[in-house]
């Protein structure tokens, strides 16, 4: 299951809408081993295409080095689909090189609404997972993510 803050979801969707009709892409880094996405990094789609994305290799190297120096890892790798559902294509699967990451797809095919889904992609196998959107991570384990228990 992917647990992710609402502000990060909003930022991914805004990025996808801004780059539409081209696919948007990026990473949400988090502390190594935490499985907690915290820092959104919008990246350039080197293909500038409505049907394909690829990280710019120079930018990707810089982002991955910065994460290493901050003891972070790519918790979420996201991109958008602009005309199809939020489901990984064969190309997406072939480029999925981070087995510990959540692969999030945002579909912007409908102008008034978006579709957001998350997958684990390991050895070419796609497994969809639930997404829990929380206001903060502080109380997400209790199910009441925005109001502390005051009793």
C-alpha positions as a LaTeX table, in Angstrom:
\begin{tabular}{lrrr}
\hline
Residue & $x$ (\AA) & $y$ (\AA) & $z$ (\AA) \\
\hline
Unk1 & 0.00 & 0.00 & 0.00 \\
Unk2 & 1.17 & 3.49 & $-0.81$ \\
Unk3 & 0.48 & 6.02 & 1.95 \\
Unk4 & 1.03 & 9.52 & 0.64 \\
Unk5 & 0.26 & 13.06 & 1.79 \\
Unk6 & $-2.44$ & 14.98 & $-0.01$ \\
Unk7 & $-0.11$ & 17.91 & $-0.82$ \\
Unk8 & 2.19 & 15.52 & $-2.72$ \\
Unk9 & $-0.75$ & 14.08 & $-4.67$ \\
Unk10 & $-1.93$ & 17.60 & $-5.47$ \\
Unk11 & 1.59 & 18.54 & $-6.65$ \\
Unk12 & 1.84 & 15.48 & $-8.93$ \\
Unk13 & $-1.56$ & 16.21 & $-10.47$ \\
Unk14 & $-0.70$ & 19.90 & $-10.92$ \\
Unk15 & 2.57 & 18.94 & $-12.63$ \\
Unk16 & 0.71 & 16.51 & $-14.92$ \\
Unk17 & $-1.89$ & 19.16 & $-15.81$ \\
Unk18 & 0.79 & 21.81 & $-16.44$ \\
Unk19 & 2.77 & 19.57 & $-18.84$ \\
Unk20 & $-0.34$ & 18.22 & $-20.61$ \\
Unk21 & $-0.52$ & 17.27 & $-23.50$ \\
Unk22 & 3.02 & 15.95 & $-22.94$ \\
Unk23 & 3.63 & 13.36 & $-20.26$ \\
Unk24 & 5.02 & 14.72 & $-16.99$ \\
Unk25 & 7.48 & 12.77 & $-14.84$ \\
Unk26 & 9.24 & 13.00 & $-11.52$ \\
Unk27 & 10.27 & 11.42 & $-8.28$ \\
Unk28 & 9.20 & 11.71 & $-4.66$ \\
Unk29 & 12.17 & 11.04 & $-2.43$ \\
Unk30 & 11.99 & 9.84 & 1.13 \\
Unk31 & 14.34 & 8.71 & 3.88 \\
Unk32 & 16.09 & 5.48 & 2.90 \\
Unk33 & 14.21 & 2.45 & 4.18 \\
Unk34 & 11.17 & 4.45 & 5.34 \\
Unk35 & 8.77 & 3.86 & 2.40 \\
Unk36 & 7.54 & 7.41 & 3.17 \\
Unk37 & 7.45 & 9.87 & 0.23 \\
Unk38 & 8.39 & 13.37 & 1.37 \\
Unk39 & 10.17 & 15.51 & $-1.23$ \\
Unk40 & 8.71 & 15.92 & $-4.71$ \\
Unk41 & 11.18 & 16.50 & $-7.51$ \\
Unk42 & 9.65 & 17.45 & $-10.85$ \\
Unk43 & 11.83 & 16.24 & $-13.68$ \\
Unk44 & 12.05 & 17.04 & $-17.37$ \\
Unk45 & 10.52 & 14.59 & $-19.83$ \\
Unk46 & 13.46 & 14.39 & $-22.23$ \\
Unk47 & 11.14 & 13.06 & $-24.93$ \\
Unk48 & 8.61 & 15.92 & $-24.62$ \\
Unk49 & 6.00 & 13.52 & $-25.91$ \\
Unk50 & 2.28 & 12.93 & $-25.29$ \\
Unk51 & 2.83 & 9.15 & $-25.41$ \\
Unk52 & 6.24 & 8.52 & $-23.86$ \\
Unk53 & 8.49 & 9.75 & $-21.11$ \\
Unk54 & 12.14 & 9.37 & $-20.31$ \\
Unk55 & 14.15 & 11.10 & $-17.60$ \\
Unk56 & 16.94 & 13.29 & $-18.92$ \\
Unk57 & 20.02 & 11.20 & $-18.07$ \\
Unk58 & 22.08 & 14.14 & $-16.78$ \\
Unk59 & 19.24 & 15.37 & $-14.57$ \\
Unk60 & 18.55 & 11.84 & $-13.34$ \\
Unk61 & 22.18 & 11.39 & $-12.34$ \\
Unk62 & 22.09 & 14.69 & $-10.42$ \\
Unk63 & 18.82 & 13.82 & $-8.66$ \\
Unk64 & 19.98 & 10.31 & $-7.70$ \\
Unk65 & 23.32 & 11.67 & $-6.39$ \\
Unk66 & 21.49 & 14.33 & $-4.33$ \\
Unk67 & 19.22 & 11.63 & $-2.86$ \\
Unk68 & 22.26 & 9.49 & $-2.00$ \\
Unk69 & 23.93 & 12.43 & $-0.26$ \\
Unk70 & 20.75 & 13.11 & 1.74 \\
Unk71 & 20.32 & 9.40 & 2.62 \\
Unk72 & 17.14 & 9.32 & 0.56 \\
Unk73 & 15.79 & 6.98 & $-2.07$ \\
Unk74 & 13.12 & 7.24 & $-4.80$ \\
Unk75 & 10.01 & 6.14 & $-2.89$ \\
Unk76 & 7.66 & 7.15 & $-5.73$ \\
Unk77 & 8.44 & 7.39 & $-9.42$ \\
Unk78 & 5.57 & 9.04 & $-11.21$ \\
Unk79 & 4.51 & 10.03 & $-14.67$ \\
Unk80 & 1.32 & 10.91 & $-16.47$ \\
Unk81 & $-0.67$ & 9.39 & $-19.28$ \\
Unk82 & $-2.45$ & 12.06 & $-21.26$ \\
Unk83 & $-4.86$ & 10.03 & $-23.38$ \\
Unk84 & $-5.11$ & 6.62 & $-21.73$ \\
Unk85 & $-5.88$ & 5.10 & $-18.35$ \\
Unk86 & $-3.36$ & 5.16 & $-15.51$ \\
Unk87 & $-1.90$ & 1.73 & $-16.22$ \\
Unk88 & 1.76 & 0.96 & $-17.06$ \\
Unk89 & 2.59 & 0.42 & $-20.72$ \\
Unk90 & 5.09 & $-2.20$ & $-21.86$ \\
Unk91 & 7.64 & 0.60 & $-22.18$ \\
Unk92 & 6.89 & 1.74 & $-18.61$ \\
Unk93 & 7.49 & $-1.80$ & $-17.38$ \\
Unk94 & 10.74 & $-2.13$ & $-19.33$ \\
Unk95 & 12.07 & 1.09 & $-17.72$ \\
Unk96 & 10.97 & 0.21 & $-14.18$ \\
Unk97 & 14.38 & $-0.25$ & $-12.60$ \\
Unk98 & 13.67 & 0.50 & $-8.95$ \\
Unk99 & 12.07 & $-2.62$ & $-7.42$ \\
Unk100 & 11.45 & $-0.89$ & $-4.09$ \\
Unk101 & 9.64 & 2.10 & $-5.61$ \\
Unk102 & 5.95 & 2.75 & $-5.99$ \\
Unk103 & 5.20 & 3.55 & $-9.63$ \\
Unk104 & 2.41 & 6.11 & $-9.68$ \\
Unk105 & 0.54 & 6.99 & $-12.85$ \\
Unk106 & $-1.72$ & 10.00 & $-13.21$ \\
Unk107 & $-4.10$ & 10.06 & $-16.15$ \\
Unk108 & $-5.10$ & 13.51 & $-17.37$ \\
Unk109 & $-7.21$ & 12.25 & $-20.27$ \\
Unk110 & $-10.32$ & 13.88 & $-18.76$ \\
Unk111 & $-9.94$ & 17.65 & $-18.34$ \\
Unk112 & $-12.07$ & 17.92 & $-15.21$ \\
Unk113 & $-10.89$ & 14.86 & $-13.29$ \\
Unk114 & $-7.79$ & 12.75 & $-12.91$ \\
Unk115 & $-7.11$ & 9.11 & $-12.23$ \\
Unk116 & $-4.21$ & 8.19 & $-9.92$ \\
Unk117 & $-3.06$ & 4.61 & $-9.38$ \\
Unk118 & 0.02 & 3.00 & $-7.89$ \\
Unk119 & 1.88 & $-0.16$ & $-8.83$ \\
Unk120 & 4.83 & $-2.25$ & $-7.82$ \\
Unk121 & 6.77 & $-3.39$ & $-10.86$ \\
Unk122 & 9.31 & $-6.14$ & $-10.17$ \\
Unk123 & 10.90 & $-8.37$ & $-12.82$ \\
Unk124 & 8.30 & $-7.28$ & $-15.35$ \\
Unk125 & 5.38 & $-8.18$ & $-13.09$ \\
Unk126 & 2.83 & $-5.43$ & $-12.43$ \\
Unk127 & 0.97 & $-5.44$ & $-9.14$ \\
Unk128 & $-1.53$ & $-2.69$ & $-8.42$ \\
Unk129 & $-1.65$ & $-1.52$ & $-4.83$ \\
Unk130 & $-4.10$ & 0.59 & $-2.83$ \\
Unk131 & $-3.33$ & 4.27 & $-2.28$ \\
Unk132 & $-4.17$ & 5.95 & 1.02 \\
Unk133 & $-4.07$ & 9.73 & 0.84 \\
Unk134 & $-3.49$ & 11.36 & 4.23 \\
Unk135 & $-3.20$ & 14.94 & 5.44 \\
Unk136 & $-0.03$ & 14.12 & 7.38 \\
Unk137 & 1.97 & 11.03 & 8.28 \\
Unk138 & 1.70 & 11.76 & 12.00 \\
Unk139 & $-1.54$ & 9.84 & 12.57 \\
Unk140 & $-1.80$ & 7.81 & 9.38 \\
Unk141 & $-1.21$ & 4.52 & 11.25 \\
Unk142 & $-4.35$ & 5.09 & 13.36 \\
Unk143 & $-6.66$ & 5.78 & 10.45 \\
Unk144 & $-7.37$ & 9.29 & 11.75 \\
Unk145 & $-4.77$ & 11.18 & 9.81 \\
Unk146 & $-5.61$ & 14.74 & 10.63 \\
Unk147 & $-7.00$ & 14.79 & 14.15 \\
Unk148 & $-4.96$ & 13.65 & 17.15 \\
Unk149 & $-6.64$ & 11.54 & 19.79 \\
Unk150 & $-7.15$ & 14.07 & 22.64 \\
Unk151 & $-8.65$ & 11.77 & 25.26 \\
\hline
\end{tabular}
